[in-house]
Coordinates of C-alpha atoms in Angstrom, one line a residue:
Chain B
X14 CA -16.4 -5.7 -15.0
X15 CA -16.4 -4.3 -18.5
X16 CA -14.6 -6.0 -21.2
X17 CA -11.0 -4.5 -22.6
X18 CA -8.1 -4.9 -24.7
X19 CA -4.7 -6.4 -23.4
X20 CA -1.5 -5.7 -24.1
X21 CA 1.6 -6.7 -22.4
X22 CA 4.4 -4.2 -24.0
X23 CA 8.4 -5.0 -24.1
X24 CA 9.5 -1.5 -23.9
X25 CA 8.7 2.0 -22.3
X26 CA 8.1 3.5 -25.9
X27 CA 5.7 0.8 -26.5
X28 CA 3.7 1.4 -23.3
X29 CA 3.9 4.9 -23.9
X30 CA 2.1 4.4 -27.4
X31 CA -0.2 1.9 -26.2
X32 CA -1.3 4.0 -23.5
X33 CA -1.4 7.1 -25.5
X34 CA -4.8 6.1 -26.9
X35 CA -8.2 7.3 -25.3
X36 CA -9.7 4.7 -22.7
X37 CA -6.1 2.9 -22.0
X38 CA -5.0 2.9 -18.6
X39 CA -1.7 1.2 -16.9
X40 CA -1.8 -2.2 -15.4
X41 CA 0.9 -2.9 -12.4
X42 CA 0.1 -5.2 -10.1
X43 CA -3.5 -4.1 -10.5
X44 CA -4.4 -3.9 -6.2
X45 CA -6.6 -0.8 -6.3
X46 CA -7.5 -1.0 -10.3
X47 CA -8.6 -4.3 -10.7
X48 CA -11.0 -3.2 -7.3
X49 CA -12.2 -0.3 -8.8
X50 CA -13.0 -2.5 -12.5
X51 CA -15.2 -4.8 -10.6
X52 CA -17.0 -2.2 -8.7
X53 CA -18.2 -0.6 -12.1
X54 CA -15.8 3.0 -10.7
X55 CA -13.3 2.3 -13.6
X56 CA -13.8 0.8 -17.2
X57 CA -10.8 1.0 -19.1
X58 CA -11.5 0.0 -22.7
X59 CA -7.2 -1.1 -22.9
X60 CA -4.6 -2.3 -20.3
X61 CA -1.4 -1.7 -20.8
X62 CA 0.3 -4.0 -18.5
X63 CA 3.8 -2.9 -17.5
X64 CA 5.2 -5.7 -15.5
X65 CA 7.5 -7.0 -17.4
X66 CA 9.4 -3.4 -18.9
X67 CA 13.2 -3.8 -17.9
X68 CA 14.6 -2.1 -15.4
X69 CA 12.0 -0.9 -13.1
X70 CA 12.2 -3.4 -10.4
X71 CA 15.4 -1.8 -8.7
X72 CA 16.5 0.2 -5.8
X73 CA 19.6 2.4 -7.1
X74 CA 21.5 3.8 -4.7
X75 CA 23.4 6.9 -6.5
X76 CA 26.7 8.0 -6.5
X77 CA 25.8 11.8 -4.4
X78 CA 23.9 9.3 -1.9
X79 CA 20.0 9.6 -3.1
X80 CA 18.1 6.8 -4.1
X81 CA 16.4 6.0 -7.3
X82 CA 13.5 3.3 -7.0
X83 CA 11.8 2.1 -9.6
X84 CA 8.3 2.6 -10.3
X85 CA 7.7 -1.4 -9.9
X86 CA 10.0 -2.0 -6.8
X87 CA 7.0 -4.0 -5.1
X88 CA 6.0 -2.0 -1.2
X89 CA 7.2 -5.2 0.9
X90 CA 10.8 -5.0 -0.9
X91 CA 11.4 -1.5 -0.2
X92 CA 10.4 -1.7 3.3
X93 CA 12.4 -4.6 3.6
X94 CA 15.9 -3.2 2.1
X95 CA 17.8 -2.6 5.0
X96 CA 19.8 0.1 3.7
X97 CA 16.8 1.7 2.4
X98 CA 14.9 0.9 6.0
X99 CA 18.2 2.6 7.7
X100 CA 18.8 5.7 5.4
X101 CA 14.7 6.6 4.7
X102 CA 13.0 5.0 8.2
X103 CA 9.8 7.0 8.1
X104 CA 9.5 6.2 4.6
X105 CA 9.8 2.2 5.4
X106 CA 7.7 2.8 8.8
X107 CA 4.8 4.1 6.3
X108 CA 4.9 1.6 3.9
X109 CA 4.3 -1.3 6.5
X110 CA 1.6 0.8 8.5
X111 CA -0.4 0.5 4.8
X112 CA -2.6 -2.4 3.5
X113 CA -1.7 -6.1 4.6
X114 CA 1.6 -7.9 3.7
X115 CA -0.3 -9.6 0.7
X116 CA -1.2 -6.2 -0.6
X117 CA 2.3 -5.0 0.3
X118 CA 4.3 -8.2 -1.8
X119 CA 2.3 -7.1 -5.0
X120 CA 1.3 -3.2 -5.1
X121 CA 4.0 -1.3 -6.3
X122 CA 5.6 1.9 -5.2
X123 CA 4.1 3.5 -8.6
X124 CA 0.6 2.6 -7.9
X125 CA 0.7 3.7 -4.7
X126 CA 1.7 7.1 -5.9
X127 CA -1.3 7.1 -8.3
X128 CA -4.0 4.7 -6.4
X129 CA -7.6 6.4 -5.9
X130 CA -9.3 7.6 -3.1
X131 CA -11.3 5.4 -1.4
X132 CA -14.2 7.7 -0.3
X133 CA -17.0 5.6 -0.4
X134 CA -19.3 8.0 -2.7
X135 CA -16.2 7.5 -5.3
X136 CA -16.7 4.2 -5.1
X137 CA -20.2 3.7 -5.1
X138 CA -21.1 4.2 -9.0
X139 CA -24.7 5.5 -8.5
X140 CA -23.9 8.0 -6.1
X141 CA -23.3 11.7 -7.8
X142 CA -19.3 12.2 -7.2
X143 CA -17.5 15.3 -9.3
X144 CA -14.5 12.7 -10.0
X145 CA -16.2 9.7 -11.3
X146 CA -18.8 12.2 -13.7
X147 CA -17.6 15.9 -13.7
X148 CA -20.8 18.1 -12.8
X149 CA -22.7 15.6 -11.2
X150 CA -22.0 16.8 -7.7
X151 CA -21.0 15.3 -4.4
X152 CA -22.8 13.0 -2.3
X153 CA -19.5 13.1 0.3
X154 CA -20.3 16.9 0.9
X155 CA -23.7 16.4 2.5
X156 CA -23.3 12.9 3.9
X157 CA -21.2 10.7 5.8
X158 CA -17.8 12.7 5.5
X159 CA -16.4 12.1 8.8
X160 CA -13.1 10.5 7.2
X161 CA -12.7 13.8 4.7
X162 CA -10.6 16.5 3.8
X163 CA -10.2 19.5 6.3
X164 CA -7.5 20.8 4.4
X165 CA -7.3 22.1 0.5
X166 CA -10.9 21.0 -0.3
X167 CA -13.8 22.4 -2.5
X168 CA -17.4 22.2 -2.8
X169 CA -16.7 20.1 -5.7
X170 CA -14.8 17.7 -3.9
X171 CA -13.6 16.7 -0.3
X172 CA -12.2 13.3 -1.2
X173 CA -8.5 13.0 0.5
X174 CA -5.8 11.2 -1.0
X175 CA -5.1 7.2 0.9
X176 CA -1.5 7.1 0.9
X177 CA 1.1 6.9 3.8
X178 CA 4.4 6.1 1.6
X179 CA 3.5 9.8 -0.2
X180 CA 3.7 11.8 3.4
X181 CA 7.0 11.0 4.2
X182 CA 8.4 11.0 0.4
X183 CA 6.4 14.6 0.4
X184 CA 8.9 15.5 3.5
X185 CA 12.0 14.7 2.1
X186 CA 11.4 16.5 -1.5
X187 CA 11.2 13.2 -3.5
X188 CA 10.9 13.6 -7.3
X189 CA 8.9 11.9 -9.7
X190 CA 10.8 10.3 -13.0
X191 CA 8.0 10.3 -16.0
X192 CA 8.1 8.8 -19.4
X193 CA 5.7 10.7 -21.8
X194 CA 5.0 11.2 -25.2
X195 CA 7.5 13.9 -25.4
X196 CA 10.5 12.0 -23.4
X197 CA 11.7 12.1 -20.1
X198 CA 10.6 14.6 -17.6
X199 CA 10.9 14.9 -14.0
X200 CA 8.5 16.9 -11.0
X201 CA 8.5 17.3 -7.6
X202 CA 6.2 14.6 -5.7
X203 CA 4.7 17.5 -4.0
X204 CA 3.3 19.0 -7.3
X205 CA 2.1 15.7 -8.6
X206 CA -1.4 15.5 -7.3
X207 CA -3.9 18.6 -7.6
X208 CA -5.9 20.1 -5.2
X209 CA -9.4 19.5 -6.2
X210 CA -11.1 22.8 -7.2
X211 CA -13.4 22.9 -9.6
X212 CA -12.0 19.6 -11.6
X213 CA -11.4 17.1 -9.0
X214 CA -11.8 14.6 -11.6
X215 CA -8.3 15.7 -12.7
X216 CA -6.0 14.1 -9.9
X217 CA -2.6 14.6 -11.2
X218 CA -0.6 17.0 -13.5
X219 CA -0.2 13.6 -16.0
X220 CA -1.0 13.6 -19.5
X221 CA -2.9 10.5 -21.2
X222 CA 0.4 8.3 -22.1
X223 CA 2.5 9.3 -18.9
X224 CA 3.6 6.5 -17.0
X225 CA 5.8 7.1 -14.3
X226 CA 9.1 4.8 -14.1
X227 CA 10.8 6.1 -10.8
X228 CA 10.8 8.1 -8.0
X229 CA 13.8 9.7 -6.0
X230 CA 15.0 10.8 -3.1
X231 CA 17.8 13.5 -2.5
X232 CA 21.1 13.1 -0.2
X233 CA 19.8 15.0 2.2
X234 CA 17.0 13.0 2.9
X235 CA 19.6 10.4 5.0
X236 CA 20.4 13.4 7.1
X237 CA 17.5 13.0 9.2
X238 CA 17.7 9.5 9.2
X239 CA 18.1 9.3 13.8
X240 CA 15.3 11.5 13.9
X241 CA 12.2 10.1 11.8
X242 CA 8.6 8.8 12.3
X243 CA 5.5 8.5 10.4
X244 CA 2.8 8.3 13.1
X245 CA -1.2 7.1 11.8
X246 CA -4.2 6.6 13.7
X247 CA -7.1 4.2 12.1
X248 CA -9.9 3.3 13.6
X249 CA -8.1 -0.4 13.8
X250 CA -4.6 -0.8 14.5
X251 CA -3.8 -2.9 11.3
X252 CA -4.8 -3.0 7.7
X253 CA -6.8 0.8 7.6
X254 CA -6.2 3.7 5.6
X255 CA -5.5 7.0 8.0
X256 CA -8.0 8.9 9.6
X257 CA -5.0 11.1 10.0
X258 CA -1.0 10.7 10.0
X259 CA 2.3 12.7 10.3
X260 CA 5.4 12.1 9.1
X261 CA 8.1 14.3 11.2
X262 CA 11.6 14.3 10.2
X263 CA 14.3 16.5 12.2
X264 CA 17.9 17.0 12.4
X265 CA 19.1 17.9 15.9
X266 CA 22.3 19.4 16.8
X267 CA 23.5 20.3 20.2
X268 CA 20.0 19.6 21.7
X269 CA 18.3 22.5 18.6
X270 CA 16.3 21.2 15.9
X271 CA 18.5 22.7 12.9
X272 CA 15.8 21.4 10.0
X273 CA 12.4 20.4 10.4
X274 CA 10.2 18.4 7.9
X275 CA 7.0 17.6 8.3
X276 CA 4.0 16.7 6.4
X277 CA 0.6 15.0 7.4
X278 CA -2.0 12.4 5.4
X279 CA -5.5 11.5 5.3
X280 CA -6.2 15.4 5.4
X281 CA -6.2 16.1 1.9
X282 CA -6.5 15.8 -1.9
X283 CA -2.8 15.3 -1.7
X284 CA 0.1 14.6 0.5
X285 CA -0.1 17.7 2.6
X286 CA 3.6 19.5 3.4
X287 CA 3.3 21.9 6.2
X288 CA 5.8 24.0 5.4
X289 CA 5.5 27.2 7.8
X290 CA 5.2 24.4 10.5
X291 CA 9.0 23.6 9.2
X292 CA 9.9 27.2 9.4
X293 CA 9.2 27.1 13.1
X294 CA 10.6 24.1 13.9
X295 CA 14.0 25.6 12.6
X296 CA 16.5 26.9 14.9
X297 CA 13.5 26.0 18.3
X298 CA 14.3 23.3 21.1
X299 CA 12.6 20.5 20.9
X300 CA 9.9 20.5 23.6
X301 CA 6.5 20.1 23.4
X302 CA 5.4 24.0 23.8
X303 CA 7.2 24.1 20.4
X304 CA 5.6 21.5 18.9
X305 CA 1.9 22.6 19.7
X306 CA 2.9 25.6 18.3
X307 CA 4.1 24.3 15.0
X308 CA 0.8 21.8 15.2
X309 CA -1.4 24.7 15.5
X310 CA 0.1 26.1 12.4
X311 CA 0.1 23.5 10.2
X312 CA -3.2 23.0 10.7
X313 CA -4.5 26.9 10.5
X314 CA -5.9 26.6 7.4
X315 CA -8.1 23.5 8.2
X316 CA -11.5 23.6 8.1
X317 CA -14.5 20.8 8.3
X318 CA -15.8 20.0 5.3
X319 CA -18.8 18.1 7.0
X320 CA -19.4 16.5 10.4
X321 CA -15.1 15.9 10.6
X322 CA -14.2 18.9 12.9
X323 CA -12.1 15.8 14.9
X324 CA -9.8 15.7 12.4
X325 CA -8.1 19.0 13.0
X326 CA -7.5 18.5 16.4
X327 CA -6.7 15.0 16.3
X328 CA -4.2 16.1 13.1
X329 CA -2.5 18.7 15.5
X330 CA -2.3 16.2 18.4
X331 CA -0.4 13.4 15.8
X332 CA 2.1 15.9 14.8
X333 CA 2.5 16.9 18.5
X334 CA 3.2 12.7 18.7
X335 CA 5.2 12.3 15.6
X336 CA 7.6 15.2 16.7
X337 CA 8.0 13.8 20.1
X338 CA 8.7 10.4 18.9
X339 CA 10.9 11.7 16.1
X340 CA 12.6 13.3 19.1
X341 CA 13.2 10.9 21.0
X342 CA 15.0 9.0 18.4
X343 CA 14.4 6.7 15.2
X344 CA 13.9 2.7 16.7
X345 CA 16.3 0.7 15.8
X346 CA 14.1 -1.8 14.4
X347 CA 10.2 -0.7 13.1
X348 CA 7.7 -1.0 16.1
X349 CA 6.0 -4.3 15.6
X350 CA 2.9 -2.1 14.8
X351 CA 4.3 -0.2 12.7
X352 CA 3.4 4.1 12.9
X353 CA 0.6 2.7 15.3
X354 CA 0.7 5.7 18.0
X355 CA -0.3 2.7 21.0
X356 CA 3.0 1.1 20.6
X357 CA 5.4 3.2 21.5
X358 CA 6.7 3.5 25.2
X359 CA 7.4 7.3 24.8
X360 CA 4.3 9.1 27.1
X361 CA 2.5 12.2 25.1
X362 CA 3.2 15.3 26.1
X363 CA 0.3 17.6 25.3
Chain M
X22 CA -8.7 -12.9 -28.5
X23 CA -7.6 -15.7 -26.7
X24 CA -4.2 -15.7 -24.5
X25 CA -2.1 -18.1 -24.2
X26 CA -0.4 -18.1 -20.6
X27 CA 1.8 -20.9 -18.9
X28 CA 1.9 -21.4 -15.0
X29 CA 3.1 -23.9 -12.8
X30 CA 0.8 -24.4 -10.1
X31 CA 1.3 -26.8 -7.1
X32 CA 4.6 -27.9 -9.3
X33 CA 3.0 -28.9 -11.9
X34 CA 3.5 -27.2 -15.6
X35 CA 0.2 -26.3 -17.0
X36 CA -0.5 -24.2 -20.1
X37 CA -3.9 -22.3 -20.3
X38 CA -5.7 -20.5 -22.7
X39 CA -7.6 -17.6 -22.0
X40 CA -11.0 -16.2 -23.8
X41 CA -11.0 -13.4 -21.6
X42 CA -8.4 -11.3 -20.0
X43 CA -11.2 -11.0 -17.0
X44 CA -10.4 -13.9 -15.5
X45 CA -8.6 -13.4 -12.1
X46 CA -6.4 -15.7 -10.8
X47 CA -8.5 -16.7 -7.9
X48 CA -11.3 -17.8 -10.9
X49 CA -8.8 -19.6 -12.7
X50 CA -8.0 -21.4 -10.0
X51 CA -11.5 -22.2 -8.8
X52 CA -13.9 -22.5 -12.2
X53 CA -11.6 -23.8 -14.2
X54 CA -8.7 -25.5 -12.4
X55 CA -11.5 -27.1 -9.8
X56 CA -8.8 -26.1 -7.2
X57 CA -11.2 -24.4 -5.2
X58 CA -9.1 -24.9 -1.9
X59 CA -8.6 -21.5 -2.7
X60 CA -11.6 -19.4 -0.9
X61 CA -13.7 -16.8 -2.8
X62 CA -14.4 -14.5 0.5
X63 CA -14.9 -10.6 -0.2
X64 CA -13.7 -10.8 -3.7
X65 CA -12.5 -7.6 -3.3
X66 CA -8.8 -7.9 -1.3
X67 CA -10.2 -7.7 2.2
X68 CA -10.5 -10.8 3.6
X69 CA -7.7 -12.7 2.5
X70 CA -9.5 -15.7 1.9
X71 CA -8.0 -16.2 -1.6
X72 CA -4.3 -16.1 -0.4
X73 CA -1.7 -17.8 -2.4
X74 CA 1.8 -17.8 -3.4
X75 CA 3.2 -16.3 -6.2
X76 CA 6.6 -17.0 -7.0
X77 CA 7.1 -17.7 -3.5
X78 CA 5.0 -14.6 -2.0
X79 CA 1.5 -14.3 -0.5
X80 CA -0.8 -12.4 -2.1
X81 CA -4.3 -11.9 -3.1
X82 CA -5.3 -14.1 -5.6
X83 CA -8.5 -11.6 -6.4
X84 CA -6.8 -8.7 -6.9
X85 CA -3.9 -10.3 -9.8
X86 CA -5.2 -11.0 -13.4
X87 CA -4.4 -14.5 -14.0
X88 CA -3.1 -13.5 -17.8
X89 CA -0.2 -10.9 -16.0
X90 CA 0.5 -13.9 -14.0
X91 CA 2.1 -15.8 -17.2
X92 CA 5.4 -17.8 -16.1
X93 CA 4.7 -17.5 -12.4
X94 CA 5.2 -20.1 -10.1
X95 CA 1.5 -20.5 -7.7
X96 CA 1.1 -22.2 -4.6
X97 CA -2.0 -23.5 -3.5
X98 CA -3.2 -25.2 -0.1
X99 CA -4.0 -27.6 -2.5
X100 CA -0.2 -28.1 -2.5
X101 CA 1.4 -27.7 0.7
X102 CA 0.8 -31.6 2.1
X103 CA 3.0 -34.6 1.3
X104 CA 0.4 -37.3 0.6
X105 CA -0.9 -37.5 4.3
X106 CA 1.2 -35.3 6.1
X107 CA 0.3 -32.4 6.8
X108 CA 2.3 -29.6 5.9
X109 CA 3.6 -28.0 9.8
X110 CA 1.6 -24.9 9.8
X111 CA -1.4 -27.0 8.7
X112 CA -0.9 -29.6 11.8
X113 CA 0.0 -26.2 14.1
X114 CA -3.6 -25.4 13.1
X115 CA -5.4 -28.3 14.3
X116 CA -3.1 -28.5 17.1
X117 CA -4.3 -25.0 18.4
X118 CA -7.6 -24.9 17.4
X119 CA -6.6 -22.3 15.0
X120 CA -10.4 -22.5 13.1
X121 CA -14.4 -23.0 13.7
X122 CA -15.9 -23.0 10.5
X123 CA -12.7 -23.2 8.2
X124 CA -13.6 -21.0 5.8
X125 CA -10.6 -18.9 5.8
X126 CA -8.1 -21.4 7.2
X127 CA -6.8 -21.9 3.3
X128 CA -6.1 -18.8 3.1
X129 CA -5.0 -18.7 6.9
X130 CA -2.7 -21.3 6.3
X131 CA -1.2 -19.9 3.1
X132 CA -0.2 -16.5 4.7
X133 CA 1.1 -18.1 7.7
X134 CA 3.5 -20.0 5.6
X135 CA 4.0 -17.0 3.4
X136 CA 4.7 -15.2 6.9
X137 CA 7.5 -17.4 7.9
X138 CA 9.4 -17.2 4.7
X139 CA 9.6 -13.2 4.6
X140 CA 11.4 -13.6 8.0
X141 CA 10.4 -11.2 9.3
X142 CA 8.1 -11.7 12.6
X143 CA 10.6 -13.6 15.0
X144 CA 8.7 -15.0 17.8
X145 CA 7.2 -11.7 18.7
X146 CA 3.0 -12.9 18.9
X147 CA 2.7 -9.1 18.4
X148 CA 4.4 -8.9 14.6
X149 CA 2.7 -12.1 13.8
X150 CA -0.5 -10.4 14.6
X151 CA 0.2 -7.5 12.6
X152 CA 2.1 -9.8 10.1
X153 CA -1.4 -11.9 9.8
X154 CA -3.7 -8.9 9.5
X155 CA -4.5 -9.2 6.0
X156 CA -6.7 -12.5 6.8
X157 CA -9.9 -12.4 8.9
X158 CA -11.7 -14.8 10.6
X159 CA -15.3 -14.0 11.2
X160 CA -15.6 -17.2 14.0
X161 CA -12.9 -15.1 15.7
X162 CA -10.0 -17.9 16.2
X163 CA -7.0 -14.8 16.2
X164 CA -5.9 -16.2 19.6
X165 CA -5.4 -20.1 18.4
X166 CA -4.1 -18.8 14.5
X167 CA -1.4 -16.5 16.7
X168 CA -0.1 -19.4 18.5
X169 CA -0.2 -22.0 15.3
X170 CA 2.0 -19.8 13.4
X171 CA 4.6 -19.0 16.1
X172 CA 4.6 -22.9 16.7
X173 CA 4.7 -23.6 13.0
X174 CA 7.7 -21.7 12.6
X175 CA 9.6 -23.2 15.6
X176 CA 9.0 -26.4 13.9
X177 CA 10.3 -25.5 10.5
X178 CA 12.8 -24.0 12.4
X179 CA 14.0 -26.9 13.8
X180 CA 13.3 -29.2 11.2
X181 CA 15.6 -26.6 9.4
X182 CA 18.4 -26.9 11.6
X183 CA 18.1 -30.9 11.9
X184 CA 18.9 -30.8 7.8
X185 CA 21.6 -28.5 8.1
X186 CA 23.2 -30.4 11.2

């Protein structure tokens, strides 16, 4: 690990400044960071660690019934807040399917948002990789890309983006709170991370200094609340990023799906909203012709970017499960393996 | 530059200082602590070897900067035993065979306890699984580290109750 420069600011503005210099980079709890220091992928020359700024450790419920969590509300806690776990249960259900409960008690909900891919030509400093040295190609495109994008990819990059907690948040129109150099500002989750085109080594739409101190969700996120999963098959049932996952969120009135939400992971550069997929979904009955229907379109665009054709079936099969699960109704307690697609009773229907 | 941090580790106060902000906590602990109870396994947060408490919670002691850690409370198997007896989950352990070569049992052993704090596994063998996935065992003892927990936290359980009675 290279040598840098600590500093352990008081304030936002201070972290702001300190970070506003080339080379600086925020420290949280440090979970993918400090990883990607010792294997040579990162090599900050200043951390700016922001554990101890005020106020960013709490879960605000608001007045018009969204929910304000800030950016260092640790992944255990949130999953754990049983109002948050009853009003948002795909977004709890993610966070427990990710990482191990000692990654979970320290990673934060910001880093999450903002933690690197983990293809393994990213992380493996002498291989050519567009992100890690812009022009000097990809080593994922001709070689073992199994686990990459089908969806939104280029031939500069096919890296996907390792979060579950994003797919859900993507689905329920969370918003991203960011302290800048120029004040306050606020974006759509959804717009946060960039497709890769022909600068995949530019991830977000942040500027150098940005540090994100909260994200939200809306009021009408709670009404799908009875009708939520997020649904994630790895290639072991516990402690592995997604080979693909769906998080399906519907309102259901008088046996019609009225609103549909539904986004998948592990497929892209980004949290991957499939919004046409929604359209269908509106005003349809939920059975299972439906649902392959609004699979097959969400995943239209998809193509393999290397020997990962799988992934668009399997992709279209998990959001025929995570529908039907959603369906049949949110558990009243999160499945002991949590969005593990072997642990539920309910029988799939394609 | 040197920093100055302060940690109490296995209840005792200790102030450190730092020559390099490199140092993870997992190193502290190990090179210049000698508490090397703590395991180095992957180095990397995959094998949960370096599991300890922080401020009550498990996590991995190779993925936190020991200077971020100033003022925090750690908890090392180092510290879990009362003179001679064995802290519950540790007996559990050797009661169910819960180890071969041992390696990861510190480690084991730490997130177990940290398990039965958060709550939040019951006596479902299938959320203590899931609950105790962060920590591999390459001799393959799941079945007898399953058991040791769920026993482990019957007997804090009732040792629990007895106090309260």
């Amino acid at each position: 690990m290279m040598n840098f420069d600590y500093v352990r600011p008081l304030t936002v503005a201070e972290a702001v400044a300190a970070a506003s210099e080339k080379g600086a980079t925020y420290l949280a709890s440090g979970t993918n960071l400090l990883d990607l220091m010792k294997g040579g992928v990162c090599h900050p020359s200043r951390l700016v660690d922001v554990t101890r700024l005020p106020g960013l450790d709490r879960v605000e419920y608001l007045a018009d019934g969204g929910v304000r969590i800030g950016a260092l509300v640790r992944n255990a806690d949130l999953a754990h807040d049983a109002e948050f776990a009853r009003a948002f249960p795909s977004v709890a259900e993610a966070l427990l399917s990710g990482a191990s409960a000692q990654l979970r008690n320290a990673a934060t909900v910001g880093g999450n948002v903002l933690q690197r891919t983990r293809c393994a030509y990213f992380y493996d400093a002498p291989s050519a990789c567009n992100k890690r040295w812009p022009g000097a190609g990809c080593d994922a495109r001709h070689g073992e890309n199994r686990l990459h994008a089908v969806l939104g990819w280029s031939e500069a990059c096919i890296a996907t983006h390792p979060s579950d907690f994003c797919v859900p948040l993507v689905a329920l129109d969370a918003v991203v709170e960011i302290e800048g150099k120029s004040g306050r500002r606020e974006v759509a989750l959804e717009a946060l991370h960039r497709l890769p085109g022909d600068t995949p080594q530019r991830e977000t739409l942040l500027e150098r200094g940005d540090l994100i101190v909260a994200l939200r969700l809306p009021a009408e996120a709670r009404g799908f609340a009875a009708h939520a999963r997020y649904i994630k098959v790895r290639e072991r049932t516990s402690y592995a990023f997604a080979v693909v996952s769906a998080a399906a969120s519907l309102r259901i009135e008088q046996g019609t799906i009225r609103e549909a939400r539904l986004a998948l992971g592990g497929v892209a550069a980004k949290p991957w909203r499939a919004r046409a997929a929604e359209q269908v979904l509106a005003g349809a009955a939920p059975d299972a012709a439906g649902f392959r229907e609004a699979a097959r379109i969400a995943l239209a665009d998809a193509k393999p970017s290397g020997d990962n054709a799988f992934k668009i079936e399997l992709a279209e099969r998990i959001v025929v499960r995570a529908l039907t699960l959603a369906t049949a109704g949110t558990p009243a307690r999160i499945p002991a393996l949590p969005g593990s697609p072997f642990s539920s009773g309910v029988r799939h229907v394609a | 530059m040197n920093f100055s941090i302060s940690l109490t580790v296995n209840g005792v106060r200790r102030e450190i200082e730092l020559d390099d902000p490199r140092v993870t906590l997992l190193d502290l602990l190990r090179e210049r602590l000698d508490l090397t109870g703590t395991k180095k396994g992957c180095d990397r947060g995959q094998c949960g070897a370096c599991t300890v408490l922080v401020d009550g919670r498990r996590i991995n002691s190779c993925l936190a900067l020991a200077v971020s850690q100033d003022g925090a409370d750690i908890l090392t198997i180092e510290g879990v035993a009362h003179g001679d007896q064995l802290h519950p989950v540790q007996a559990a352990f050797i009661a169910h065979d819960a180890f071969q070569c041992g390696f990861c049992t510190p480690g084991q052993v730490m997130s177990g306890i940290g398990l039965i704090t958060e709550g939040q596994a019951g006596d479902d063998p299938e959320r203590v699984r899931e609950g105790m996935s962060g920590n591999l065992c390459r001799c393959g003892a799941y079945a007898g580290i399953t058991e040791a927990v769920l026993e482990a936290q019957n007997t804090l359980a009732n040792s629990d109750q007895r106090r309260s009675a």
